[in-house]
PDB file of C-alpha atoms in Angstrom:
ATOM      1  CA  LEU A 224      79.394 -73.570 157.378  1.00  0.00           C
ATOM      2  CA  GLN A 225      80.991 -77.012 157.261  1.00  0.00           C
ATOM      3  CA  ASP A 226      78.480 -78.277 159.658  1.00  0.00           C
ATOM      4  CA  ILE A 227      75.607 -77.009 157.571  1.00  0.00           C
ATOM      5  CA  TYR A 228      77.143 -78.498 154.551  1.00  0.00           C
ATOM      6  CA  GLU A 229      77.345 -81.922 156.102  1.00  0.00           C
ATOM      7  CA  LEU A 230      73.826 -81.645 157.684  1.00  0.00           C
ATOM      8  CA  TYR A 231      72.277 -80.542 154.350  1.00  0.00           C
ATOM      9  CA  LEU A 232      74.154 -83.410 152.525  1.00  0.00           C
ATOM     10  CA  MET A 233      72.688 -85.900 154.989  1.00  0.00           C
ATOM     11  CA  ARG A 234      69.173 -84.432 154.889  1.00  0.00           C
ATOM     12  CA  ALA A 235      69.102 -84.269 151.136  1.00  0.00           C
ATOM     13  CA  ASN A 236      70.267 -87.867 150.885  1.00  0.00           C
ATOM     14  CA  TYR A 237      67.649 -89.175 153.276  1.00  0.00           C
ATOM     15  CA  GLU A 238      64.992 -87.692 151.080  1.00  0.00           C
ATOM     16  CA  VAL A 239      66.686 -89.134 147.831  1.00  0.00           C
ATOM     17  CA  LEU A 240      66.815 -92.517 149.435  1.00  0.00           C
ATOM     18  CA  SER A 241      63.172 -92.145 150.428  1.00  0.00           C
ATOM     19  CA  VAL A 242      62.255 -91.367 146.784  1.00  0.00           C
ATOM     20  CA  LYS A 243      64.481 -94.175 145.390  1.00  0.00           C
ATOM     21  CA  VAL A 244      63.073 -96.972 147.712  1.00  0.00           C
ATOM     22  CA  ALA A 245      59.324 -95.982 147.616  1.00  0.00           C
ATOM     23  CA  GLU A 246      57.146 -98.316 145.729  1.00  0.00           C
ATOM     24  CA  THR A 247      55.285 -95.557 144.021  1.00  0.00           C
ATOM     25  CA  LEU A 248      55.900 -91.931 143.213  1.00  0.00           C
ATOM     26  CA  PHE A 249      53.842 -89.066 144.851  1.00  0.00           C
ATOM     27  CA  THR A 250      50.174 -89.348 144.895  1.00  0.00           C
ATOM     28  CA  GLU A 251      47.872 -86.410 144.110  1.00  0.00           C
ATOM     29  CA  GLU A 252      47.070 -86.163 147.838  1.00  0.00           C
ATOM     30  CA  GLU A 253      50.731 -85.899 148.667  1.00  0.00           C
ATOM     31  CA  ILE A 254      51.461 -83.402 145.930  1.00  0.00           C
ATOM     32  CA  ALA A 255      48.492 -81.313 147.234  1.00  0.00           C
ATOM     33  CA  GLU A 256      49.982 -81.321 150.663  1.00  0.00           C
ATOM     34  CA  MET A 257      53.311 -80.088 149.378  1.00  0.00           C
ATOM     35  CA  ALA A 258      51.402 -77.486 147.227  1.00  0.00           C
ATOM     36  CA  MET A 259      49.617 -76.224 150.264  1.00  0.00           C
ATOM     37  CA  ALA A 260      52.967 -75.735 152.026  1.00  0.00           C
ATOM     38  CA  VAL A 261      54.218 -73.755 149.053  1.00  0.00           C
ATOM     39  CA  LYS A 262      51.155 -71.533 148.876  1.00  0.00           C
ATOM     40  CA  ALA A 263      51.683 -70.723 152.543  1.00  0.00           C
ATOM     41  CA  MET A 264      55.236 -69.668 151.590  1.00  0.00           C
ATOM     42  CA  ASP A 265      53.781 -66.612 149.886  1.00  0.00           C
ATOM     43  CA  PRO A 266      56.107 -63.800 151.231  1.00  0.00           C
ATOM     44  CA  SER A 267      52.997 -61.802 152.339  1.00  0.00           C
ATOM     45  CA  LEU A 268      51.970 -64.640 154.638  1.00  0.00           C
ATOM     46  CA  ILE A 269      55.250 -65.509 156.405  1.00  0.00           C
ATOM     47  CA  ARG A 270      55.864 -63.544 159.543  1.00  0.00           C
ATOM     48  CA  ASP A 271      59.268 -64.692 160.674  1.00  0.00           C
ATOM     49  CA  TYR A 272      61.999 -67.304 160.369  1.00  0.00           C
ATOM     50  CA  ASP A 273      60.017 -69.807 162.448  1.00  0.00           C
ATOM     51  CA  ASP A 274      57.105 -69.692 159.918  1.00  0.00           C
ATOM     52  CA  MET A 275      59.597 -70.180 157.111  1.00  0.00           C
ATOM     53  CA  SER A 276      61.353 -73.077 158.745  1.00  0.00           C
ATOM     54  CA  GLU A 277      58.058 -74.834 159.659  1.00  0.00           C
ATOM     55  CA  LEU A 278      56.733 -74.593 156.127  1.00  0.00           C
ATOM     56  CA  ASP A 279      60.029 -75.827 154.720  1.00  0.00           C
ATOM     57  CA  ASN A 280      59.829 -78.876 157.071  1.00  0.00           C
ATOM     58  CA  ARG A 281      56.059 -79.531 156.188  1.00  0.00           C
ATOM     59  CA  PHE A 282      56.984 -79.681 152.634  1.00  0.00           C
ATOM     60  CA  HIS A 283      60.087 -81.905 152.906  1.00  0.00           C
ATOM     61  CA  ARG A 284      58.299 -84.107 155.494  1.00  0.00           C
ATOM     62  CA  VAL A 285      56.117 -85.547 152.643  1.00  0.00           C
ATOM     63  CA  ILE A 286      59.335 -86.520 150.787  1.00  0.00           C
ATOM     64  CA  ALA A 287      61.086 -88.068 153.652  1.00  0.00           C
ATOM     65  CA  ALA A 288      57.995 -90.063 154.768  1.00  0.00           C
ATOM     66  CA  LYS A 289      57.273 -91.317 151.202  1.00  0.00           C
ATOM     67  CA  CYS A 290      59.080 -94.643 151.570  1.00  0.00           C
ATOM     68  CA  GLY A 291      57.458 -95.535 154.864  1.00  0.00           C
ATOM     69  CA  LEU A 292      60.761 -96.392 156.681  1.00  0.00           C
ATOM     70  CA  LYS A 293      60.468 -95.188 160.206  1.00  0.00           C
ATOM     71  CA  HIS A 294      64.221 -95.051 160.996  1.00  0.00           C
ATOM     72  CA  LEU A 295      65.025 -93.141 157.810  1.00  0.00           C
ATOM     73  CA  TYR A 296      62.247 -90.744 158.562  1.00  0.00           C
ATOM     74  CA  ASN A 297      63.352 -90.342 162.265  1.00  0.00           C
ATOM     75  CA  ASN A 298      66.877 -89.678 161.249  1.00  0.00           C
ATOM     76  CA  TRP A 299      65.660 -87.141 158.623  1.00  0.00           C
ATOM     77  CA  ASP A 300      63.476 -85.516 161.321  1.00  0.00           C
ATOM     78  CA  SER A 301      66.277 -85.361 163.730  1.00  0.00           C
ATOM     79  CA  LEU A 302      67.938 -82.822 161.358  1.00  0.00           C
ATOM     80  CA  SER A 303      64.828 -80.643 161.139  1.00  0.00           C
ATOM     81  CA  TYR A 304      66.754 -77.918 162.856  1.00  0.00           C
ATOM     82  CA  CYS A 305      69.332 -77.414 160.127  1.00  0.00           C
ATOM     83  CA  GLY A 306      67.070 -75.194 157.980  1.00  0.00           C
ATOM     84  CA  MET A 307      66.961 -72.650 160.932  1.00  0.00           C
ATOM     85  CA  LEU A 308      70.840 -72.988 161.314  1.00  0.00           C
ATOM     86  CA  ALA A 309      71.343 -72.307 157.625  1.00  0.00           C
ATOM     87  CA  ILE A 310      68.906 -69.289 157.715  1.00  0.00           C
ATOM     88  CA  CYS A 311      70.838 -67.732 160.621  1.00  0.00           C
ATOM     89  CA  TYR A 312      74.251 -68.489 159.258  1.00  0.00           C
ATOM     90  CA  SER A 313      73.557 -67.022 155.835  1.00  0.00           C
ATOM     91  CA  ASN A 314      73.232 -63.578 157.285  1.00  0.00           C
ATOM     92  CA  ARG A 315      70.986 -62.519 154.483  1.00  0.00           C
ATOM     93  CA  PRO A 316      68.051 -60.274 154.900  1.00  0.00           C
ATOM     94  CA  MET A 317      64.772 -62.024 155.863  1.00  0.00           C
ATOM     95  CA  ASP A 318      62.867 -60.525 152.925  1.00  0.00           C
ATOM     96  CA  TYR A 319      65.417 -62.129 150.513  1.00  0.00           C
ATOM     97  CA  LEU A 320      65.192 -65.547 152.207  1.00  0.00           C
ATOM     98  CA  ILE A 321      61.443 -65.525 152.302  1.00  0.00           C
ATOM     99  CA  SER A 322      61.221 -64.512 148.526  1.00  0.00           C
ATOM    100  CA  ILE A 323      63.588 -67.411 147.467  1.00  0.00           C
ATOM    101  CA  GLN A 324      61.877 -69.922 149.689  1.00  0.00           C
ATOM    102  CA  GLU A 325      58.734 -70.015 147.764  1.00  0.00           C
ATOM    103  CA  LYS A 326      60.420 -69.924 144.378  1.00  0.00           C
ATOM    104  CA  ASN A 327      62.814 -72.809 145.310  1.00  0.00           C
ATOM    105  CA  HIS A 328      60.048 -75.075 146.624  1.00  0.00           C
ATOM    106  CA  LYS A 329      57.837 -74.227 143.541  1.00  0.00           C
ATOM    107  CA  GLU A 330      60.721 -75.386 141.241  1.00  0.00           C
ATOM    108  CA  LEU A 331      61.100 -78.636 143.247  1.00  0.00           C
ATOM    109  CA  LEU A 332      57.340 -79.293 143.394  1.00  0.00           C
ATOM    110  CA  SER A 333      57.175 -78.865 139.615  1.00  0.00           C
ATOM    111  CA  VAL A 334      59.784 -81.660 139.149  1.00  0.00           C
ATOM    112  CA  ILE A 335      58.054 -83.838 141.499  1.00  0.00           C
ATOM    113  CA  GLU A 336      54.746 -83.314 139.560  1.00  0.00           C
ATOM    114  CA  GLU A 337      56.537 -84.625 136.378  1.00  0.00           C
ATOM    115  CA  GLY A 338      57.035 -87.879 138.089  1.00  0.00           C
ATOM    116  CA  ASP A 339      60.548 -88.704 136.928  1.00  0.00           C
ATOM    117  CA  ARG A 340      62.244 -90.464 139.879  1.00  0.00           C
ATOM    118  CA  ASP A 341      65.810 -89.626 138.721  1.00  0.00           C
ATOM    119  CA  LYS A 342      65.000 -85.938 138.107  1.00  0.00           C
ATOM    120  CA  ILE A 343      63.315 -85.736 141.402  1.00  0.00           C
ATOM    121  CA  CYS A 344      66.462 -87.049 143.088  1.00  0.00           C
ATOM    122  CA  LYS A 345      68.761 -84.691 141.284  1.00  0.00           C
ATOM    123  CA  ARG A 346      66.564 -81.732 142.090  1.00  0.00           C
ATOM    124  CA  ILE A 347      66.443 -82.587 145.799  1.00  0.00           C
ATOM    125  CA  ILE A 348      70.178 -82.516 145.932  1.00  0.00           C
ATOM    126  CA  PHE A 349      70.333 -79.239 144.022  1.00  0.00           C
ATOM    127  CA  HIS A 350      67.641 -77.756 146.252  1.00  0.00           C
ATOM    128  CA  TYR A 351      69.624 -78.522 149.373  1.00  0.00           C
ATOM    129  CA  MET A 352      73.084 -78.239 148.274  1.00  0.00           C
ATOM    130  CA  ASN A 353      73.193 -75.268 145.838  1.00  0.00           C
ATOM    131  CA  PRO A 354      72.521 -72.569 148.477  1.00  0.00           C
ATOM    132  CA  VAL A 355      75.242 -74.060 150.648  1.00  0.00           C
ATOM    133  CA  LYS A 356      77.625 -74.231 147.603  1.00  0.00           C
ATOM    134  CA  GLU A 357      76.890 -70.502 146.981  1.00  0.00           C
ATOM    135  CA  LEU A 358      77.738 -69.592 150.608  1.00  0.00           C
ATOM    136  CA  MET A 359      80.943 -71.589 150.547  1.00  0.00           C
ATOM    137  CA  ASP A 360      81.978 -70.061 147.131  1.00  0.00           C
ATOM    138  CA  GLU A 361      81.463 -66.588 148.569  1.00  0.00           C
ATOM    139  CA  GLN A 362      83.640 -67.431 151.559  1.00  0.00           C
ATOM    140  CA  GLY A 363      86.277 -69.340 149.754  1.00  0.00           C
ATOM    141  CA  ILE A 364      85.670 -72.522 151.588  1.00  0.00           C
ATOM    142  CA  ASP A 365      86.556 -75.858 149.797  1.00  0.00           C
ATOM    143  CA  TYR A 366      83.960 -78.621 149.469  1.00  0.00           C
ATOM    144  CA  CYS A 367      83.700 -81.912 147.757  1.00  0.00           C
ATOM    145  CA  GLN A 368      82.164 -81.258 144.339  1.00  0.00           C
ATOM    146  CA  ASN A 369      80.940 -84.891 144.188  1.00  0.00           C
ATOM    147  CA  ALA A 370      78.376 -84.007 146.921  1.00  0.00           C
ATOM    148  CA  PHE A 371      76.552 -82.211 144.205  1.00  0.00           C
ATOM    149  CA  GLU A 372      76.395 -85.115 141.740  1.00  0.00           C
ATOM    150  CA  LEU A 373      75.501 -88.058 144.069  1.00  0.00           C
ATOM    151  CA  VAL A 374      72.510 -89.166 142.182  1.00  0.00           C
TER     152      VAL A 374
END
C-alpha cells in the first residue's frame, strides 16, 4: 500500500503540474474526450478490470498531455499500471469499484468544466489520494497528511 501511495502521489502531481503549466485550460474537444471516457464507464458497459483501467487512463491522459511537455507526459504514462495495482490491492468487489469509477470521474470532469485551475488541481489530488487514504486509514497505516494538501 505504501507503494501505491507513492505512485498515486507522483501520478497526481504530474497531472497537477500539467494543468498548472498549460497555457490554456481544457478545450471543448478535450472535455468531450474526457466525457466520452466517463460515459463508457457506465457500469453496464464495463466487462472487467482491464476495461476499467483503460478508461481511467484514457480520461487522465487528456489531463497529463494538456501542457504539451513530452517528458512530463512520458513519466506520467510510465505509471499507467498503478491504477490496476490499486484495484488489485483494494480487495474490493469489482461491482463496487466499477460503480465508484464512473461517479469519481464525473465529479472530476465537473470541476474541469468549471474552468478554475486551482479547483481542478485540488480535485485531482483528492481524486487520486482520497481512495488511498481510505485504505491506509482502514489498515492503520501512517501517511503524510501534507500529501493531501499539496496544491
